């Protein structure tokens, strides 16, 4: 019999990308599933969902509608729904979409093999959206590298409970993987050619991993130093950190650890103290500015990006003006911005909101225009400079070019030999493109 085929569609954040890769790994080990990029030929379809905003959640049921026909064509096929929508809705998914055979949460994906068997044996939807602590990581097969960069999840969940956010409810409260388990995974990846790791967590700077059998814990800064010592690892990134817990040790890591990339994503959400208070973010605008100032002192040339929520309930013109001021003051090189979306079960969903949608949309486009100017200016400022680039893959648009990223996380396309993947090469940035950069390989390398 030919090996069964698995198709995984991922919505949402990098943690979901990581989880999807792990789903494929556990099912390859248990049932010999081979991953396919063509849903048509799959025997099992998995949808790894996101519920951070309403739009993401709506996409789930429209996707499942499309998959119903696929299942009608061959009822032996299986459909599974995982991720944050599954976590929140559980059994209700099966009521609304009876074609679904399995429902699992972010913390139960390692139980997929049993759920597949159960769904097959019982002929009805198998559901497990519990939070069995950190058991997941003990049950996963050894990682498989896909190229020279990799994500590694170091903690799960979030205990910050920002008033607008579903994550603490869908992914549970914060729980860190033991240090040894993280280091082993990264060493295995490095052995397979990985040169850059991104340490992942919803609130990754709350990482407190157990060290061996001691009662001592390792924080993110110390973890970064350990990772830097793993042979083969040349670059380290982390995401997402929270401003309130962005402490001295992590700031110092930017000064002391050259393998830590010159890029920091630190979501601020708003520039208004009144709104930050209502969001329960736990810092003020002044706190945020002070921290950014200190990291930039620690690492001159650091590129800073952020997230904004526009149109939080009751956001006034004045609050919004404070956000625009903050953008000018910090000079973010890049930012992601979202229209506030009320999430059921979160405290902010009960707040009165008299701001018309039109006003919110105008604010969003004004903010995005402003951010775009900074983004353009940043890419323009790189033209003429020489940047070490980790070569990751052939460029999307081909032309025989390769693509890689600079330390500040921007993609550069340039002519290079195909066997340069996984190497750090010096590239002169020659021009900017729509969302990336173009460059030219230097003949005489400046750095290794
Ligand atoms: N852990 C990250 C956030 C994860 S969610 C942090 O510490 O900030 C990613 C981004 O989605 C958030 O930074 C926020 O800007 C946005 N977001 C979260 N909940 C949202 C909501 N209810 N409506 C709109 N945007 C939201
Ligand atoms: Fe969400 Fe705030 Fe945690 S945005 S992920 S509750 S830090």
XYZ file of C-alpha atoms and ligand atoms in Angstrom:
481
model
C 0.000 0.000 0.000
C 1.333 3.479 -0.792
C 2.100 5.705 2.187
C -0.864 7.844 3.275
C -0.589 11.552 2.522
C -1.051 14.466 4.876
C -1.932 18.049 3.979
C -1.559 20.718 6.688
C -2.898 24.239 6.278
C -1.561 26.718 8.828
C -3.192 29.975 9.879
C -1.668 32.457 12.289
C 1.629 32.888 14.069
C 5.047 31.247 13.970
C 4.105 29.058 16.917
C 1.443 27.537 14.711
C 4.032 27.007 11.954
C 6.180 25.200 14.466
C 3.237 23.121 15.708
C 2.251 22.177 12.144
C 5.734 20.833 11.483
C 5.453 18.775 14.670
C 2.036 17.405 13.633
C 3.619 16.136 10.427
C 6.504 14.621 12.416
C 4.314 12.685 14.881
C 2.059 11.345 12.137
C 5.047 10.337 10.012
C 6.361 8.326 12.954
C 3.051 6.739 13.950
C 1.281 6.096 10.643
C 3.914 6.799 7.999
C 2.122 9.887 6.681
C 4.021 11.806 4.014
C 3.373 15.542 3.792
C 1.928 16.827 0.531
C 1.332 20.377 -0.659
C -1.659 19.292 -2.747
C -4.881 18.901 -0.728
C -6.462 16.929 -3.570
C -4.196 13.938 -3.082
C -4.281 13.910 0.732
C -5.830 11.201 2.920
C -5.761 13.414 5.987
C -6.285 17.191 6.014
C -5.347 19.201 9.056
C -6.277 22.822 9.620
C -4.133 24.544 12.253
C -6.287 27.512 13.225
C -5.847 30.990 14.695
C -8.397 32.930 16.753
C -6.468 36.107 17.498
C -8.914 38.217 15.445
C -12.427 37.559 14.192
C -11.319 37.400 10.540
C -8.923 34.565 11.286
C -11.683 32.668 13.039
C -14.142 33.112 10.154
C -11.624 31.668 7.725
C -11.866 28.336 9.545
C -15.454 27.583 8.675
C -15.169 28.776 5.085
C -12.144 26.491 4.651
C -13.996 23.563 6.231
C -16.889 24.208 3.840
C -14.519 23.728 0.903
C -13.101 20.563 2.449
C -16.584 19.041 2.842
C -16.780 18.384 -0.912
C -13.377 16.781 -0.833
C -14.589 14.441 1.863
C -17.851 13.645 0.101
C -15.794 12.449 -2.859
C -14.150 9.831 -0.624
C -15.616 9.356 2.864
C -12.513 7.434 4.038
C -10.623 10.695 4.091
C -10.166 12.365 7.462
C -10.338 16.027 8.466
C -8.764 17.387 11.650
C -8.921 20.830 13.229
C -6.219 21.981 15.646
C -4.892 25.246 17.023
C -6.569 28.051 18.915
C -10.075 27.924 17.403
C -10.186 24.207 18.173
C -9.026 24.941 21.699
C -11.770 27.489 22.223
C -14.630 25.731 20.468
C -13.840 22.058 21.168
C -16.846 19.844 20.494
C -18.768 22.807 19.032
C -16.613 22.546 15.878
C -18.080 19.142 15.131
C -21.610 20.458 15.621
C -21.080 23.261 13.148
C -18.945 21.214 10.741
C -19.901 17.519 11.055
C -17.370 16.565 8.382
C -14.615 17.081 10.994
C -13.204 13.812 12.381
C -10.740 15.090 14.957
C -10.381 18.199 17.086
C -7.196 18.852 19.059
C -5.603 21.816 20.804
C -2.119 23.358 20.690
C -1.116 21.244 23.696
C -2.492 17.921 22.484
C -1.065 17.649 18.993
C 1.248 14.855 20.163
C -1.888 12.763 20.751
C -2.861 12.987 17.066
C -1.986 9.325 16.345
C -4.481 8.114 18.985
C -7.102 10.596 17.782
C -6.748 9.346 14.203
C -7.187 5.732 15.353
C -10.106 6.656 17.565
C -11.915 8.598 14.823
C -11.462 5.678 12.435
C -12.603 3.069 14.951
C -15.587 4.948 16.335
C -16.744 6.772 13.223
C -17.467 9.957 15.171
C -15.487 13.052 16.015
C -12.586 12.471 18.415
C -11.953 15.542 20.587
C -9.048 16.376 22.917
C -8.397 20.023 23.666
C -7.019 19.624 27.192
C -3.854 21.277 28.574
C -1.689 18.374 29.796
C 1.124 20.668 31.045
C 4.325 20.291 29.067
C 3.827 16.613 28.186
C 3.746 17.546 24.483
C 7.472 18.194 24.239
C 8.365 14.898 25.900
C 6.401 13.022 23.270
C 7.654 14.625 20.083
C 10.018 12.876 17.697
C 13.473 14.344 17.042
C 13.200 17.511 14.936
C 13.743 17.521 11.189
C 15.486 20.533 9.730
C 14.098 22.140 6.605
C 16.916 24.386 5.544
C 19.361 26.517 7.510
C 16.813 28.329 9.708
C 14.438 26.857 12.272
C 11.863 27.851 14.848
C 12.110 26.304 18.286
C 9.285 26.691 20.752
C 10.754 27.248 24.220
C 7.580 27.971 26.128
C 3.859 27.685 25.728
C 0.957 29.893 26.644
C 0.782 33.313 28.211
C -0.125 34.560 31.684
C -0.267 38.258 30.896
C -4.013 38.435 30.263
C -3.996 41.637 28.218
C -7.658 42.626 28.223
C -8.123 42.159 24.444
C -6.289 38.880 23.912
C -7.473 35.250 23.655
C -4.066 33.597 23.895
C -4.112 32.822 27.657
C -7.446 31.066 27.138
C -6.563 29.149 23.977
C -2.970 28.209 24.743
C -3.137 28.130 28.510
C -0.921 29.840 31.066
C 2.850 30.169 30.704
C 4.874 27.028 30.927
C 8.538 26.697 29.959
C 10.329 23.705 28.511
C 13.281 22.486 30.569
C 16.595 23.970 29.402
C 18.099 20.599 28.428
C 15.161 19.719 26.206
C 15.499 23.008 24.293
C 19.281 22.688 23.928
C 19.016 19.089 22.728
C 16.506 20.063 20.033
C 18.722 22.912 18.833
C 21.836 20.715 18.839
C 19.974 18.133 16.727
C 18.881 20.847 14.315
C 22.421 22.251 14.122
C 23.633 18.733 13.324
C 21.284 18.776 10.327
C 22.658 22.080 9.034
C 20.578 24.680 10.873
C 22.565 27.891 11.351
C 19.905 30.249 12.707
C 17.261 29.572 15.367
C 14.309 31.681 16.395
C 13.298 30.972 19.984
C 9.521 31.105 20.137
C 6.971 31.904 22.798
C 3.892 34.113 23.038
C 5.709 35.880 25.827
C 9.160 34.439 25.298
C 11.016 36.663 27.728
C 9.032 35.067 30.543
C 11.022 31.887 29.799
C 12.091 30.167 33.026
C 13.382 26.718 32.094
C 14.320 24.189 34.741
C 18.091 23.532 34.781
C 18.889 19.825 35.070
C 17.503 18.382 38.284
C 18.056 21.555 40.273
C 15.485 24.048 41.510
C 17.266 26.756 39.550
C 15.770 28.219 36.418
C 17.315 29.677 33.304
C 15.942 32.918 31.859
C 15.853 33.908 28.194
C 19.134 35.839 28.355
C 20.982 32.849 29.783
C 19.276 30.528 27.295
C 20.561 32.717 24.466
C 24.108 32.405 25.798
C 23.808 28.613 25.996
C 22.377 28.390 22.487
C 25.243 30.526 21.180
C 27.683 27.838 22.340
C 26.078 25.068 20.298
C 28.459 24.216 17.441
C 27.077 25.335 14.080
C 24.659 27.953 15.421
C 25.628 31.331 13.975
C 22.532 33.418 14.626
C 19.829 33.643 17.280
C 16.508 35.486 17.222
C 13.549 35.416 19.588
C 9.904 36.389 19.395
C 7.617 37.682 20.861
C 8.764 39.517 23.928
C 6.706 41.717 26.189
C 7.897 45.212 27.186
C 6.944 44.808 30.858
C 9.280 41.869 31.314
C 12.060 43.110 29.106
C 14.717 43.086 31.809
C 18.359 44.067 32.285
C 19.792 40.638 31.480
C 18.126 40.574 28.072
C 19.230 44.141 27.343
C 22.794 43.158 28.220
C 22.570 40.125 25.948
C 22.261 42.545 23.023
C 25.563 44.120 24.063
C 27.405 40.913 24.905
C 26.200 38.243 22.518
C 27.228 38.892 18.908
C 25.202 35.896 17.662
C 22.008 37.588 18.833
C 20.686 39.366 15.730
C 20.347 43.153 15.555
C 16.583 42.951 15.480
C 13.957 43.301 18.190
C 10.222 42.862 17.825
C 8.640 44.500 20.860
C 4.878 44.998 20.598
C 3.734 48.305 22.111
C 0.038 48.261 20.981
C -0.630 51.959 21.727
C 1.142 55.202 22.564
C -1.552 56.364 24.981
C -1.143 55.595 28.688
C -4.908 55.646 29.142
C -5.349 52.923 26.493
C -2.324 50.935 27.704
C -3.959 50.906 31.144
C -7.261 49.681 29.740
C -5.384 47.020 27.792
C -3.705 45.916 31.056
C -0.332 45.922 29.373
C 1.535 46.716 32.583
C 3.803 49.500 31.264
C 3.535 53.147 30.318
C 4.665 54.909 27.195
C 7.614 56.321 29.161
C 8.612 52.821 30.351
C 8.561 51.592 26.770
C 10.646 54.515 25.495
C 13.176 54.039 28.279
C 13.611 50.355 27.428
C 13.985 50.998 23.711
C 16.583 53.662 24.503
C 18.548 51.220 26.620
C 18.534 48.356 24.096
C 19.638 50.738 21.384
C 22.503 51.863 23.593
C 23.422 48.220 24.145
C 23.317 47.460 20.411
C 23.868 50.463 18.151
C 22.092 50.023 14.806
C 19.424 47.753 16.301
C 16.324 47.473 14.129
C 13.096 47.717 16.131
C 9.657 46.572 15.040
C 6.350 46.499 16.874
C 2.615 45.732 16.811
C -0.243 48.239 17.116
C -3.919 47.766 17.818
C -5.986 50.604 16.389
C -9.524 51.331 17.567
C -9.444 49.803 21.023
C -12.841 50.524 22.678
C -13.116 54.207 23.527
C -9.866 55.236 21.766
C -10.135 59.008 21.226
C -8.486 61.201 18.585
C -6.134 62.310 21.310
C -5.173 58.721 22.222
C -4.528 57.985 18.572
C -2.431 61.146 18.216
C -0.261 59.856 21.062
C 0.318 56.650 19.089
C 1.397 58.601 16.000
C 3.752 60.653 18.185
C 5.271 57.490 19.576
C 5.952 56.206 16.063
C 7.828 59.398 15.259
C 9.710 59.294 18.535
C 10.873 55.672 18.283
C 11.307 55.460 14.507
C 10.266 51.798 14.173
C 11.857 50.196 11.135
C 8.767 48.100 10.626
C 5.393 47.502 12.313
C 2.341 45.305 12.128
C -0.983 46.993 12.808
C -4.427 45.571 13.383
C -7.933 46.887 13.814
C -9.164 45.942 17.257
C -11.318 42.824 17.125
C -13.529 41.976 20.107
C -12.823 38.404 21.185
C -15.515 36.504 23.076
C -14.493 35.738 26.639
C -11.930 38.546 26.943
C -12.566 41.438 29.378
C -12.287 44.117 26.661
C -15.191 42.534 24.780
C -17.489 43.955 27.470
C -16.218 47.538 27.145
C -18.526 50.130 25.624
C -17.254 51.352 22.309
C -18.751 54.435 20.705
C -16.075 54.909 18.020
C -17.530 54.386 14.522
C -15.848 51.754 12.371
C -15.135 54.363 9.672
C -13.115 56.429 12.095
C -11.148 53.369 13.155
C -10.426 52.449 9.557
C -9.235 55.981 8.806
C -6.906 55.803 11.777
C -5.565 52.455 10.658
C -4.782 53.647 7.153
C -3.158 56.802 8.517
C -0.974 54.727 10.816
C -0.095 52.260 8.089
C 0.869 55.095 5.766
C 3.167 56.517 8.441
C 4.719 53.136 9.128
C 5.238 52.546 5.420
C 7.297 55.739 5.255
C 9.571 54.488 8.018
C 9.813 51.091 6.386
C 10.797 52.630 3.024
C 13.293 54.938 4.691
C 14.868 52.039 6.558
C 15.302 49.915 3.441
C 16.645 52.954 1.586
C 19.166 53.594 4.379
C 20.623 50.143 3.808
C 21.478 50.806 0.158
C 25.249 50.931 -0.279
C 25.982 49.104 2.975
C 27.600 45.681 3.205
C 25.570 43.181 5.230
C 26.316 39.634 6.316
C 23.500 37.525 4.843
C 22.593 33.969 5.810
C 21.682 32.304 2.523
C 18.379 30.465 3.081
C 16.887 29.304 -0.227
C 16.510 30.054 -3.934
C 14.762 33.422 -4.442
C 10.982 33.202 -4.934
C 11.106 34.931 -8.282
C 13.909 32.701 -9.434
C 16.272 34.250 -12.013
C 18.843 31.877 -10.536
C 19.110 34.127 -7.516
C 19.354 33.176 -3.861
C 17.529 34.725 -0.918
C 18.670 35.286 2.626
C 18.229 37.699 5.491
C 20.389 40.367 7.005
C 20.796 40.464 10.769
C 18.016 43.107 10.909
C 15.652 40.512 9.407
C 15.169 41.953 5.906
C 15.180 39.634 2.899
C 17.851 40.223 0.224
C 17.891 38.619 -3.219
C 21.223 38.293 -5.004
C 23.222 36.154 -7.436
C 25.034 33.389 -5.612
C 25.923 29.758 -6.209
C 23.243 27.199 -5.219
C 25.674 25.544 -2.812
C 25.887 28.720 -0.738
C 22.739 27.816 1.241
C 23.551 27.806 4.952
C 26.561 30.114 4.601
C 26.853 33.689 5.804
C 28.107 35.846 2.928
C 28.880 39.539 2.646
C 26.428 41.240 0.347
C 26.389 44.868 -0.789
C 22.827 46.195 -0.818
C 22.294 47.766 -4.237
C 18.602 48.718 -4.304
C 15.263 48.338 -2.584
C 12.397 46.257 -3.948
C 8.702 46.214 -2.947
C 9.151 44.286 0.287
C 12.760 43.266 0.099
C 16.227 44.309 -1.004
C 18.524 43.485 -3.876
C 22.205 42.981 -3.442
C 25.502 41.901 -4.905
C 27.826 39.313 -3.468
C 31.219 40.746 -2.519
C 34.169 39.012 -4.190
C 36.375 39.286 -1.160
C 34.481 38.378 1.967
C 34.866 40.727 4.932
C 33.664 38.196 7.465
C 33.366 34.441 7.765
N 2.522 37.736 22.568
C 2.404 38.869 21.769
C 1.091 39.006 21.079
C 0.567 37.857 20.324
S -0.768 38.288 19.321
C 2.617 40.128 22.649
O 3.204 40.060 23.654
O 2.173 41.202 22.276
C 0.006 39.229 18.025
C -0.578 40.591 17.868
O -1.947 40.512 17.518
C -0.567 41.423 19.131
O 0.665 42.021 19.374
C -1.658 42.427 18.875
O -1.147 43.570 18.225
C -2.600 41.693 17.937
N -3.837 41.330 18.623
C -4.005 40.494 19.662
N -5.298 40.452 20.033
C -5.976 41.276 19.203
C -7.337 41.683 19.088
N -8.262 41.222 19.918
N -7.663 42.544 18.108
C -6.731 43.026 17.267
N -5.430 42.700 17.333
C -5.043 41.834 18.287
Fe -1.808 38.182 24.324
Fe -0.848 39.990 25.938
Fe -0.070 37.479 26.123
S -1.190 40.228 23.754
S -0.223 36.693 24.076
S -2.088 38.247 26.549
S 1.208 39.291 26.322
